[in-house]
């Protein structure tokens, strides 16, 4: 009897262990949508998105829903991938460091998960942001991609050390000439350091030098060394068209890879940007009036159209200081209003920024194998009357308009 009891207990443990493995696997989530805007392909209306373990496993009209799946009824709604902002300096305790050149710092240590900015981002349907040092810098440090949800930076983290932020906007009291000279000096110093370190390592490896030196890479120079060795990209802010040309020259001279964050009139260098095969993050002001130098009359300038016609891939930024431009959907809608094809306008807020961040295989479109970062909308994403109803990050609901107490208080005040 004792042996039978022990054998039975043993079998029960084995059975429990097997079931535990099944329990640990997340339950499938099926979203029944009135319309699915996949971004990468045709729209599906109606359709089903099947999610398991935070990834999209199937999407289409005739997707079989598992019997145990959690079903989200969005049959009267529109589902699209979350918006992605490829450059923002909000959510930090300070946008810029006081010291002009700090390549060794990272926004990881400055991001404030409790910042209302991240809550607002979710409310707008933004699911991924590249948080970067601001533009008032020389070399501002390293950026980081995050989800706008989580109690700690570690929980929010998507990808650390994505870009080294560099700015061609001279600091107050500095000329453009001195600013660029200082930048070239920084690059030249690191390039010389890399060459000398390589030479010392070769000598030490040959055994010609008896005394061993510590030839580890200086931690303060590591990030810039990675940039010049092609292990990291630069995110270069160019306030105007002329600074775009300087950025292109710098990248050629010091052999580093970059994406551009541009000012309103940088579209004037669209041809040169296209020839250099660069991608740009547009200024929040997509459209502005300018006085024509020859005719002296007011001319409407439309940046996204200029870049699109030149064949330059671009994405949007938002600006909280203006009502319209503080929304990603508004930026896309503005571009469409002035002639940008709808599919391009939507990609510029989803797939293109994901690709610019090197995360295009994970985010930016609704495809099998990608993260289930999804936005459920009450209508068309570019319609002013549309609300963000729910947001999913990694297949989990992280925002619901019906439970948004802050939004309810604001709407009550309006009433």
mmCIF file of C-alpha atoms in Angstrom, residues 14 45 51 91 99 121 138 165 290 310 335:
data_model
loop_
_atom_site.group_PDB
_atom_site.id
_atom_site.type_symbol
_atom_site.label_atom_id
_atom_site.label_comp_id
_atom_site.label_asym_id
_atom_site.label_seq_id
_atom_site.Cartn_x
_atom_site.Cartn_y
_atom_site.Cartn_z
ATOM 1 C CA UNK A 14 4.486 14.453 -13.329
ATOM 2 C CA UNK A 45 -13.188 43.938 -43.851
ATOM 3 C CA UNK A 51 -2.758 36.615 -30.979
ATOM 4 C CA UNK A 91 9.179 61.884 -20.871
ATOM 5 C CA UNK A 99 27.452 69.917 -20.813
ATOM 6 C CA UNK A 121 0.704 58.719 -25.773
ATOM 7 C CA UNK A 138 26.385 69.079 -29.527
ATOM 8 C CA UNK A 165 21.951 62.195 -30.769
ATOM 9 C CA UNK A 290 7.035 81.495 -46.646
ATOM 10 C CA UNK A 310 11.976 63.272 -54.100
ATOM 11 C CA UNK A 335 -0.327 65.145 -45.255
#
